[in-house]
mmCIF file of C-alpha atoms in Angstrom:
data_model
loop_
_atom_site.group_PDB
_atom_site.id
_atom_site.type_symbol
_atom_site.label_atom_id
_atom_site.label_comp_id
_atom_site.label_asym_id
_atom_site.label_seq_id
_atom_site.Cartn_x
_atom_site.Cartn_y
_atom_site.Cartn_z
ATOM 1 C CA MET A 29 -102.777 12.448 -6.466
ATOM 2 C CA ALA A 30 -101.441 15.260 -4.229
ATOM 3 C CA ASP A 31 -98.781 17.454 -5.678
ATOM 4 C CA GLU A 32 -95.530 16.564 -3.962
ATOM 5 C CA SER A 33 -93.412 18.926 -5.935
ATOM 6 C CA PRO A 34 -90.786 20.701 -3.693
ATOM 7 C CA LYS A 35 -91.929 24.024 -5.279
ATOM 8 C CA SER A 36 -95.276 23.824 -3.478
ATOM 9 C CA PRO A 37 -94.745 22.901 0.218
ATOM 10 C CA SER A 38 -97.597 21.523 2.130
ATOM 11 C CA THR A 39 -99.778 23.931 4.178
ATOM 12 C CA PRO A 40 -98.237 23.189 7.590
ATOM 13 C CA ALA A 41 -94.758 23.609 6.197
ATOM 14 C CA ARG A 42 -95.678 26.954 4.713
ATOM 15 C CA TRP A 43 -97.194 28.424 7.886
ATOM 16 C CA ALA A 44 -94.469 26.841 10.015
ATOM 17 C CA GLN A 45 -91.976 28.800 7.914
ATOM 18 C CA ALA A 46 -93.969 31.987 7.819
ATOM 19 C CA LEU A 47 -94.978 32.057 11.483
ATOM 20 C CA ASP A 48 -91.475 31.163 12.724
ATOM 21 C CA THR A 49 -92.873 28.543 15.080
ATOM 22 C CA GLN A 50 -89.659 28.645 17.109
ATOM 23 C CA ASN A 51 -90.651 32.189 18.160
ATOM 24 C CA LEU A 52 -94.345 31.999 18.353
ATOM 25 C CA SER A 53 -94.729 34.688 20.910
ATOM 26 C CA ARG A 54 -92.901 37.134 18.695
ATOM 27 C CA SER A 55 -94.986 36.180 15.619
ATOM 28 C CA CYS A 56 -98.090 36.509 17.813
ATOM 29 C CA ASN A 57 -97.053 39.976 19.025
ATOM 30 C CA GLU A 58 -96.409 41.094 15.406
ATOM 31 C CA VAL A 59 -99.822 40.021 14.192
ATOM 32 C CA LEU A 60 -101.424 41.553 17.270
ATOM 33 C CA ILE A 61 -99.845 44.910 16.546
ATOM 34 C CA LEU A 62 -100.576 44.686 12.722
ATOM 35 C CA SER A 63 -104.239 43.889 13.354
ATOM 36 C CA THR A 64 -104.690 46.687 15.867
ATOM 37 C CA LEU A 65 -103.135 49.118 13.498
ATOM 38 C CA SER A 66 -105.470 48.027 10.814
ATOM 39 C CA SER A 67 -108.258 49.954 12.588
ATOM 40 C CA GLY A 68 -106.201 53.153 12.275
ATOM 41 C CA PRO A 69 -103.082 54.963 13.334
ATOM 42 C CA HIS A 70 -101.973 54.478 17.001
ATOM 43 C CA HIS A 71 -99.311 55.753 19.388
ATOM 44 C CA GLY A 72 -97.042 53.168 21.006
ATOM 45 C CA TYR A 73 -98.772 53.484 24.333
ATOM 46 C CA GLN A 74 -102.256 53.310 22.778
ATOM 47 C CA LEU A 75 -101.419 50.066 21.009
ATOM 48 C CA ALA A 76 -100.302 48.331 24.191
ATOM 49 C CA LEU A 77 -103.489 49.650 25.995
ATOM 50 C CA GLU A 78 -105.812 48.623 23.278
ATOM 51 C CA ILE A 79 -104.444 45.131 22.898
ATOM 52 C CA GLU A 80 -104.621 44.656 26.686
ATOM 53 C CA GLU A 81 -108.168 45.933 26.928
ATOM 54 C CA LYS A 82 -109.452 44.017 23.845
ATOM 55 C CA SER A 83 -107.980 40.780 25.188
ATOM 56 C CA GLY A 84 -109.363 41.368 28.642
ATOM 57 C CA GLY A 85 -105.827 41.448 29.957
ATOM 58 C CA ALA A 86 -104.660 38.216 28.390
ATOM 59 C CA PHE A 87 -102.201 39.905 26.208
ATOM 60 C CA ARG A 88 -100.382 42.322 28.378
ATOM 61 C CA PHE A 89 -97.346 44.080 27.003
ATOM 62 C CA LYS A 90 -94.775 45.731 29.123
ATOM 63 C CA HIS A 91 -94.666 48.890 27.057
ATOM 64 C CA GLY A 92 -90.914 48.895 26.858
ATOM 65 C CA THR A 93 -90.967 45.547 25.139
ATOM 66 C CA LEU A 94 -93.105 47.031 22.274
ATOM 67 C CA TYR A 95 -90.284 49.112 20.844
ATOM 68 C CA PRO A 96 -88.145 46.196 19.388
ATOM 69 C CA ILE A 97 -91.351 44.811 17.730
ATOM 70 C CA LEU A 98 -92.493 48.160 16.387
ATOM 71 C CA HIS A 99 -88.969 49.183 15.124
ATOM 72 C CA LYS A 100 -88.519 45.872 13.409
ATOM 73 C CA LEU A 101 -91.934 46.188 11.713
ATOM 74 C CA GLU A 102 -91.041 49.739 10.745
ATOM 75 C CA ASN A 103 -87.615 48.647 9.339
ATOM 76 C CA ASP A 104 -89.401 45.851 7.376
ATOM 77 C CA GLY A 105 -91.662 48.556 5.870
ATOM 78 C CA LEU A 106 -94.853 46.909 7.317
ATOM 79 C CA ILE A 107 -95.646 49.909 9.421
ATOM 80 C CA ARG A 108 -94.716 53.630 9.258
ATOM 81 C CA GLY A 109 -93.986 55.806 12.222
ATOM 82 C CA ASP A 110 -94.435 59.605 11.971
ATOM 83 C CA TRP A 111 -93.773 62.248 14.652
ATOM 84 C CA LEU A 112 -96.909 64.447 14.959
ATOM 85 C CA GLU A 113 -97.813 67.253 17.163
ATOM 86 C CA GLU A 114 -101.504 67.282 18.129
ATOM 87 C CA GLU A 115 -103.458 70.345 18.881
ATOM 88 C CA GLY A 116 -100.395 72.342 19.797
ATOM 89 C CA LYS A 117 -99.357 69.724 22.486
ATOM 90 C CA ARG A 118 -96.156 67.661 22.725
ATOM 91 C CA LYS A 119 -94.998 65.578 19.782
ATOM 92 C CA ARG A 120 -95.576 61.888 19.721
ATOM 93 C CA LYS A 121 -94.767 59.086 17.362
ATOM 94 C CA ARG A 122 -97.798 57.619 15.629
ATOM 95 C CA TYR A 123 -97.705 54.328 13.686
ATOM 96 C CA GLN A 124 -99.785 53.291 10.879
ATOM 97 C CA LEU A 125 -100.039 50.260 8.581
ATOM 98 C CA THR A 126 -98.462 50.400 5.216
ATOM 99 C CA ALA A 127 -99.762 48.572 2.064
ATOM 100 C CA ALA A 128 -97.146 45.930 2.660
ATOM 101 C CA GLY A 129 -98.284 45.661 6.289
ATOM 102 C CA ARG A 130 -101.776 45.145 5.194
ATOM 103 C CA SER A 131 -100.920 42.471 2.824
ATOM 104 C CA ARG A 132 -98.713 40.740 5.504
ATOM 105 C CA LEU A 133 -101.605 40.885 7.912
ATOM 106 C CA SER A 134 -103.935 39.190 5.546
ATOM 107 C CA GLU A 135 -101.338 36.383 5.028
ATOM 108 C CA GLN A 136 -100.771 36.056 8.774
ATOM 109 C CA VAL A 137 -104.507 35.766 9.507
ATOM 110 C CA VAL A 138 -104.719 32.838 7.163
ATOM 111 C CA GLU A 139 -101.506 31.251 8.508
ATOM 112 C CA TRP A 140 -102.634 31.591 12.139
ATOM 113 C CA SER A 141 -106.030 30.036 11.267
ATOM 114 C CA GLU A 142 -104.245 27.055 9.678
ATOM 115 C CA PHE A 143 -101.931 26.784 12.563
ATOM 116 C CA PHE A 144 -104.697 26.661 15.168
ATOM 117 C CA GLU A 145 -106.655 24.222 13.007
ATOM 118 C CA CYS A 146 -103.664 21.871 13.003
ATOM 119 C CA PHE A 147 -103.035 22.604 16.702
ATOM 120 C CA PHE A 148 -106.573 21.681 17.742
ATOM 121 C CA ASN A 149 -106.621 18.685 15.583
ATOM 122 C CA ILE A 150 -103.770 17.303 17.669
ATOM 123 C CA VAL A 151 -105.069 18.411 20.967
ATOM 124 C CA VAL A 152 -108.630 17.156 20.411
ATOM 125 C CA GLU A 153 -107.454 13.786 18.967
ATOM 126 C CA SER A 154 -105.345 13.278 22.044
ATOM 127 C CA MET B 1 -91.214 64.679 31.155
ATOM 128 C CA LYS B 2 -88.294 65.108 33.496
ATOM 129 C CA ARG B 3 -90.206 63.079 36.116
ATOM 130 C CA PHE B 4 -88.911 60.012 34.171
ATOM 131 C CA ALA B 5 -85.306 61.184 33.943
ATOM 132 C CA ARG B 6 -84.113 58.225 36.026
ATOM 133 C CA ILE B 7 -85.733 55.440 34.015
ATOM 134 C CA LEU B 8 -84.744 57.258 30.689
ATOM 135 C CA SER B 9 -81.069 57.675 31.971
ATOM 136 C CA GLU B 10 -80.974 53.900 32.563
ATOM 137 C CA ALA B 11 -82.302 53.075 29.147
ATOM 138 C CA HIS B 12 -79.834 55.697 27.642
ATOM 139 C CA ASP B 13 -76.916 53.882 29.329
ATOM 140 C CA GLN B 14 -78.053 50.516 28.149
ATOM 141 C CA LEU B 15 -78.933 51.369 24.610
ATOM 142 C CA GLN B 16 -75.701 50.682 22.574
ATOM 143 C CA ILE B 17 -76.854 52.187 19.365
ATOM 144 C CA PRO B 18 -75.343 55.117 17.432
ATOM 145 C CA GLU B 19 -76.846 58.576 17.415
ATOM 146 C CA PRO B 20 -79.339 59.806 16.290
ATOM 147 C CA SER B 21 -81.173 56.463 16.640
ATOM 148 C CA ARG B 22 -80.671 56.417 20.454
ATOM 149 C CA THR B 23 -82.025 59.859 20.867
ATOM 150 C CA ARG B 24 -85.105 59.014 18.771
ATOM 151 C CA VAL B 25 -85.751 55.855 20.683
ATOM 152 C CA LEU B 26 -85.421 57.775 24.029
ATOM 153 C CA LEU B 27 -87.833 60.450 22.854
ATOM 154 C CA GLU B 28 -90.372 57.879 21.859
ATOM 155 C CA MET B 29 -90.057 56.175 25.233
ATOM 156 C CA ALA B 30 -90.329 59.499 27.014
ATOM 157 C CA SER B 31 -93.518 60.271 24.990
ATOM 158 C CA ASP B 32 -95.075 56.943 25.812
ATOM 159 C CA LEU B 33 -94.241 57.232 29.437
ATOM 160 C CA GLU B 34 -95.923 60.561 29.613
ATOM 161 C CA ASP B 35 -99.028 59.073 27.833
ATOM 162 C CA SER B 36 -99.148 56.299 30.466
ATOM 163 C CA TYR B 37 -98.728 58.861 33.219
ATOM 164 C CA GLN B 38 -101.575 61.005 31.899
ATOM 165 C CA PHE B 39 -103.762 57.896 31.596
ATOM 166 C CA HIS B 40 -103.261 57.018 35.241
ATOM 167 C CA LEU B 41 -103.864 60.637 36.315
ATOM 168 C CA GLU B 42 -107.185 60.554 34.442
ATOM 169 C CA ARG B 43 -108.112 57.400 36.259
ATOM 170 C CA GLY B 44 -107.828 59.310 39.571
ATOM 171 C CA CYS B 45 -104.228 58.486 40.709
ATOM 172 C CA ASP B 46 -102.218 61.215 42.341
ATOM 173 C CA GLU B 47 -99.037 62.374 40.539
ATOM 174 C CA THR B 48 -96.698 60.137 42.452
ATOM 175 C CA GLU B 49 -98.866 57.048 42.077
ATOM 176 C CA ALA B 50 -99.399 57.823 38.331
ATOM 177 C CA ALA B 51 -95.667 58.188 37.736
ATOM 178 C CA ARG B 52 -94.963 54.895 39.780
ATOM 179 C CA ARG B 53 -97.538 53.004 37.652
ATOM 180 C CA ALA B 54 -96.272 54.411 34.384
ATOM 181 C CA GLU B 55 -92.751 53.241 35.280
ATOM 182 C CA GLU B 56 -94.091 49.906 36.357
ATOM 183 C CA ALA B 57 -96.012 49.368 33.146
ATOM 184 C CA PHE B 58 -93.022 50.487 31.025
ATOM 185 C CA GLY B 59 -90.675 47.779 32.101
ATOM 186 C CA THR B 60 -87.964 47.818 29.425
ATOM 187 C CA SER B 61 -86.135 44.561 29.767
ATOM 188 C CA GLU B 62 -82.367 44.189 29.078
ATOM 189 C CA GLU B 63 -83.328 41.696 26.310
ATOM 190 C CA ALA B 64 -85.696 44.212 24.663
ATOM 191 C CA LEU B 65 -82.888 46.853 24.659
ATOM 192 C CA LYS B 66 -80.433 44.320 23.055
ATOM 193 C CA HIS B 67 -82.987 43.526 20.470
ATOM 194 C CA LEU B 68 -83.431 47.243 19.751
ATOM 195 C CA THR B 69 -79.682 47.489 19.409
ATOM 196 C CA ARG B 70 -79.639 44.735 16.827
ATOM 197 C CA ILE B 71 -82.346 46.375 14.810
ATOM 198 C CA HIS B 72 -80.764 49.748 14.696
ATOM 199 C CA GLU B 73 -77.155 48.439 14.118
ATOM 200 C CA SER B 74 -78.165 46.765 10.880
ATOM 201 C CA GLY B 75 -78.868 48.161 7.409
ATOM 202 C CA LEU B 76 -78.050 51.273 5.389
ATOM 203 C CA GLY B 77 -79.568 53.504 8.060
ATOM 204 C CA GLY B 78 -77.094 52.232 10.696
ATOM 205 C CA MET B 79 -74.170 52.756 8.362
ATOM 206 C CA GLN B 80 -75.325 56.291 7.609
ATOM 207 C CA ASN B 81 -75.625 57.003 11.302
ATOM 208 C CA ARG B 82 -72.147 55.771 12.015
ATOM 209 C CA LEU B 83 -70.708 57.720 9.001
ATOM 210 C CA SER B 84 -72.456 60.870 10.160
ATOM 211 C CA GLY B 85 -70.886 60.611 13.653
ATOM 212 C CA GLN B 86 -69.996 63.644 15.621
ATOM 213 C CA ILE B 87 -67.336 66.201 14.764
ATOM 214 C CA GLY B 88 -66.423 67.877 18.039
ATOM 215 C CA ARG B 89 -62.695 68.499 18.315
ATOM 216 C CA PRO B 90 -61.257 71.810 17.057
ATOM 217 C CA TRP B 91 -58.877 70.056 14.668
ATOM 218 C CA GLU B 92 -61.690 68.058 13.100
ATOM 219 C CA LYS B 93 -63.605 71.323 12.555
ATOM 220 C CA ILE B 94 -60.632 72.988 10.963
ATOM 221 C CA LEU B 95 -59.912 70.005 8.741
ATOM 222 C CA LEU B 96 -63.486 69.981 7.588
ATOM 223 C CA LEU B 97 -63.378 73.699 6.889
ATOM 224 C CA VAL B 98 -60.139 73.251 4.846
ATOM 225 C CA ILE B 99 -61.641 70.439 2.768
ATOM 226 C CA PHE B 100 -64.745 72.490 2.230
ATOM 227 C CA ALA B 101 -62.811 75.601 1.150
ATOM 228 C CA PHE B 102 -60.661 73.484 -1.232
ATOM 229 C CA GLU B 103 -63.824 72.039 -2.805
ATOM 230 C CA ILE B 104 -65.295 75.429 -3.321
ATOM 231 C CA LEU B 105 -62.111 76.898 -4.766
ATOM 232 C CA ALA B 106 -61.599 73.910 -7.090
ATOM 233 C CA THR B 107 -65.157 74.108 -8.425
ATOM 234 C CA ALA B 108 -64.923 77.857 -8.890
ATOM 235 C CA LYS B 109 -61.575 77.465 -10.777
ATOM 236 C CA VAL B 110 -62.945 74.763 -13.049
ATOM 237 C CA VAL B 111 -66.116 76.745 -13.886
ATOM 238 C CA SER B 112 -64.312 80.036 -14.328
ATOM 239 C CA HIS B 113 -61.815 78.626 -16.835
ATOM 240 C CA GLU B 114 -62.129 80.300 -20.235
ATOM 241 C CA ALA B 115 -62.306 77.017 -22.036
ATOM 242 C CA PHE B 116 -65.119 75.686 -19.813
ATOM 243 C CA PHE B 117 -67.985 77.135 -21.881
ATOM 244 C CA MET B 118 -66.113 76.504 -25.219
ATOM 245 C CA PHE B 119 -66.094 72.844 -24.522
ATOM 246 C CA LEU B 120 -69.382 72.509 -22.687
ATOM 247 C CA SER B 121 -70.803 69.082 -22.467
ATOM 248 C CA PRO B 122 -74.655 68.857 -22.383
ATOM 249 C CA PHE B 123 -74.200 66.618 -19.352
ATOM 250 C CA VAL B 124 -72.771 69.546 -17.355
ATOM 251 C CA TRP B 125 -76.246 71.144 -17.310
ATOM 252 C CA VAL B 126 -77.602 67.997 -15.689
ATOM 253 C CA ILE B 127 -74.745 68.102 -13.109
ATOM 254 C CA GLY B 128 -75.483 71.767 -12.594
ATOM 255 C CA ALA B 129 -79.141 71.114 -12.140
ATOM 256 C CA LEU B 130 -78.308 68.399 -9.570
ATOM 257 C CA ALA B 131 -75.885 70.754 -7.739
ATOM 258 C CA LEU B 132 -78.547 73.531 -7.691
ATOM 259 C CA THR B 133 -81.126 71.324 -6.301
ATOM 260 C CA ALA B 134 -78.754 70.044 -3.627
ATOM 261 C CA PHE B 135 -77.819 73.628 -2.664
ATOM 262 C CA VAL B 136 -81.349 74.841 -2.471
ATOM 263 C CA PHE B 137 -82.221 71.825 -0.266
ATOM 264 C CA THR B 138 -79.179 72.582 1.841
ATOM 265 C CA ALA B 139 -80.285 76.278 2.256
ATOM 266 C CA TRP B 140 -83.749 75.030 3.291
ATOM 267 C CA LYS B 141 -82.278 72.640 5.895
ATOM 268 C CA LEU B 142 -79.879 75.230 7.312
ATOM 269 C CA TYR B 143 -82.831 77.619 7.666
ATOM 270 C CA GLN B 144 -84.728 74.865 9.525
ATOM 271 C CA ILE B 145 -81.686 74.135 11.765
ATOM 272 C CA PHE B 146 -80.724 77.705 12.650
ATOM 273 C CA PHE B 147 -83.937 79.715 12.410
ATOM 274 C CA GLY B 148 -86.853 77.197 12.558
ATOM 275 C CA ARG B 149 -87.245 77.526 16.270
ATOM 276 C CA GLY B 150 -90.668 75.903 16.379
ATOM 277 C CA SER B 151 -89.736 73.033 14.143
ATOM 278 C CA ASP B 152 -89.630 69.478 15.362
ATOM 279 C CA VAL B 153 -86.050 68.275 15.909
ATOM 280 C CA ARG B 154 -87.095 64.887 14.692
ATOM 281 C CA GLN B 155 -88.057 66.262 11.352
ATOM 282 C CA LEU B 156 -84.702 67.970 10.789
ATOM 283 C CA ARG B 157 -83.010 64.768 9.646
ATOM 284 C CA SER B 158 -85.788 63.741 7.216
ATOM 285 C CA GLY B 159 -84.631 63.919 3.604
ATOM 286 C CA LEU B 160 -80.917 64.345 4.433
ATOM 287 C CA GLY B 161 -80.285 61.082 2.587
ATOM 288 C CA ALA B 162 -81.350 62.911 -0.643
ATOM 289 C CA LEU B 163 -77.946 64.723 -0.615
ATOM 290 C CA LEU B 164 -76.177 61.403 -0.889
ATOM 291 C CA PHE B 165 -78.462 60.619 -3.781
ATOM 292 C CA PHE B 166 -77.512 63.855 -5.459
ATOM 293 C CA ALA B 167 -73.834 62.994 -4.966
ATOM 294 C CA GLY B 168 -74.253 59.544 -6.413
ATOM 295 C CA ALA B 169 -76.363 60.935 -9.273
ATOM 296 C CA SER B 170 -73.690 63.499 -10.135
ATOM 297 C CA LEU B 171 -71.094 60.697 -10.388
ATOM 298 C CA ALA B 172 -73.467 58.518 -12.477
ATOM 299 C CA VAL B 173 -74.142 61.458 -14.862
ATOM 300 C CA SER B 174 -70.418 62.022 -15.295
ATOM 301 C CA ALA B 175 -69.836 58.354 -16.081
ATOM 302 C CA CYS B 176 -72.715 58.401 -18.611
ATOM 303 C CA GLY B 177 -71.392 61.518 -20.207
ATOM 304 C CA PHE B 178 -67.954 60.050 -20.544
ATOM 305 C CA LEU B 179 -69.354 56.974 -22.386
ATOM 306 C CA PHE B 180 -71.547 59.168 -24.454
ATOM 307 C CA HIS B 181 -68.597 61.337 -25.542
ATOM 308 C CA ILE B 182 -66.346 58.477 -26.297
ATOM 309 C CA GLN B 183 -68.951 56.974 -28.521
ATOM 310 C CA ARG B 184 -69.636 60.233 -30.255
ATOM 311 C CA PHE B 185 -65.926 61.028 -30.782
ATOM 312 C CA PHE B 186 -65.223 57.702 -32.523
ATOM 313 C CA ARG B 187 -68.369 57.951 -34.575
ATOM 314 C CA ALA B 188 -67.451 61.487 -35.810
ATOM 315 C CA ASN B 189 -63.797 60.717 -36.354
ATOM 316 C CA TYR B 190 -63.975 57.253 -37.870
ATOM 317 C CA GLU B 191 -62.803 58.407 -41.247
ATOM 318 C CA SER B 192 -60.990 61.696 -40.379
ATOM 319 C CA ALA B 193 -57.555 62.591 -41.479
ATOM 320 C CA ALA B 194 -54.849 62.255 -38.815
ATOM 321 C CA GLU B 195 -54.226 65.984 -38.341
ATOM 322 C CA SER B 196 -57.948 66.783 -37.753
ATOM 323 C CA LEU B 197 -58.204 63.796 -35.539
ATOM 324 C CA PHE B 198 -55.596 65.238 -33.235
ATOM 325 C CA MET B 199 -57.516 68.571 -33.030
ATOM 326 C CA ASN B 200 -60.824 66.813 -32.395
ATOM 327 C CA PHE B 201 -59.130 64.552 -29.699
ATOM 328 C CA ALA B 202 -57.917 67.689 -27.848
ATOM 329 C CA GLY B 203 -61.327 69.233 -27.844
ATOM 330 C CA TRP B 204 -62.828 65.918 -26.742
ATOM 331 C CA MET B 205 -60.388 65.581 -23.943
ATOM 332 C CA ALA B 206 -61.265 69.263 -22.818
ATOM 333 C CA THR B 207 -64.967 68.410 -22.833
ATOM 334 C CA ILE B 208 -64.819 65.172 -20.857
ATOM 335 C CA SER B 209 -62.251 66.429 -18.397
ATOM 336 C CA PHE B 210 -64.224 69.532 -17.521
ATOM 337 C CA MET B 211 -67.375 67.472 -17.258
ATOM 338 C CA MET B 212 -65.876 64.676 -15.121
ATOM 339 C CA ILE B 213 -64.001 67.085 -12.744
ATOM 340 C CA LEU B 214 -67.110 69.115 -12.216
ATOM 341 C CA GLY B 215 -69.194 65.879 -11.613
ATOM 342 C CA LEU B 216 -66.668 64.622 -9.095
ATOM 343 C CA LEU B 217 -66.395 67.984 -7.324
ATOM 344 C CA VAL B 218 -70.131 68.387 -7.116
ATOM 345 C CA ALA B 219 -70.419 64.785 -5.739
ATOM 346 C CA MET B 220 -67.760 65.392 -3.120
ATOM 347 C CA LEU B 221 -69.205 68.831 -2.210
ATOM 348 C CA THR B 222 -72.691 67.441 -1.762
ATOM 349 C CA ALA B 223 -71.493 64.482 0.314
ATOM 350 C CA LEU B 224 -69.540 66.905 2.442
ATOM 351 C CA ILE B 225 -72.559 69.039 2.985
ATOM 352 C CA TRP B 226 -74.534 65.986 3.856
ATOM 353 C CA PHE B 227 -71.817 65.247 6.489
ATOM 354 C CA VAL B 228 -71.892 68.712 7.950
ATOM 355 C CA LEU B 229 -75.776 68.899 8.070
ATOM 356 C CA SER B 230 -75.928 65.460 9.665
ATOM 357 C CA ASN B 231 -73.619 66.677 12.310
ATOM 358 C CA LEU B 232 -75.562 69.791 12.928
ATOM 359 C CA VAL B 233 -78.790 67.847 13.189
ATOM 360 C CA SER B 234 -77.092 65.345 15.594
ATOM 361 C CA ARG B 235 -76.119 68.242 17.810
ATOM 362 C CA ALA B 236 -79.691 69.590 17.849
ATOM 363 C CA GLU B 237 -80.934 66.087 18.711
ATOM 364 C CA ARG B 238 -78.343 65.640 21.596
ATOM 365 C CA ARG B 239 -79.346 69.035 22.925
ATOM 366 C CA GLU B 240 -82.952 67.857 23.086
ATOM 367 C CA VAL B 241 -82.140 64.548 24.705
ATOM 368 C CA GLU B 242 -79.853 66.161 27.285
ATOM 369 C CA ALA B 243 -82.666 68.510 28.232
ATOM 370 C CA LEU B 244 -84.958 65.488 28.542
ATOM 371 C CA LEU B 245 -82.580 63.573 30.756
ATOM 372 C CA ALA B 246 -81.726 66.472 32.945
ATOM 373 C CA VAL B 247 -82.659 65.744 36.601
ATOM 374 C CA PRO B 248 -85.378 68.191 37.696
ATOM 375 C CA ALA B 249 -84.395 70.849 40.172
#
């Protein structure tokens, strides 16, 4: 018999809560940024460019819209921004994933997989 | 970066967040705009076209700026930013100077009192160590602000919050010392005669009053230094953003 205790919500309920399904695009942007940063530190502009190039233009950020997402992630301690001067040139802010961010990314990957599984179940059935 | 003065000025006007957060966000935007501009130059665009494309790709929406405002308005950082607002008027500077002078004189008077070392609490050494660390840190920050010409203005603010920690720690040590001495006093005098109890009580009062006054003064002084340094750093940040937003000749 399935565990129906309120302490262990069913999987869809769990990812629905975690992914904030009312704001899917925001959740999506967050996981895109976290996963791009998992390959190493990036500047804000590099992030937008890399996501756009890797997705073949499907995910195109207006660079200005990146800041609220980046600053929120930074405030939440998921990424860290440092101002660095490279090779005697101008200073730029570079973001990198924190341990908490890495852990959140792992959770989000699982949650997004479950989300799409559930989504395609409905779409394919119909 | 002055080629983007117009777009940055617009963002500056729309960003309703306290300094220094606003300056930091603008500097970040300026840096990314420049990256984008360089990218388009490398792809063969001329300067005008590269700047146009960079501005087009930038596209800060009003909604995004409002979201940024919400992020920077909340939390302890936002409160610190508001507290460390700008001191600009002459009477504000004079008032600050008077408070500062009063603090220094009061601390000097307490420490130079002949009874201070007679009734010295061991907790005073901890408060002294906190004060010394705070002042060394202050000296280092002042050096960075006034003489570190090559240093990054964004790095100046880093660690300033430690001064508030020292202030809080000084108060906490005083409070702990107070409780410790109460406990020690009652333990030592539980069975004492009334006359010796009075003498011991006077000594105890001297010990804790010196310790607590010193703890309070160090806390106030450290918090005041934090306030002054925050203002100096804010001024340096404003100068940088003003230079950034200046329309090119």
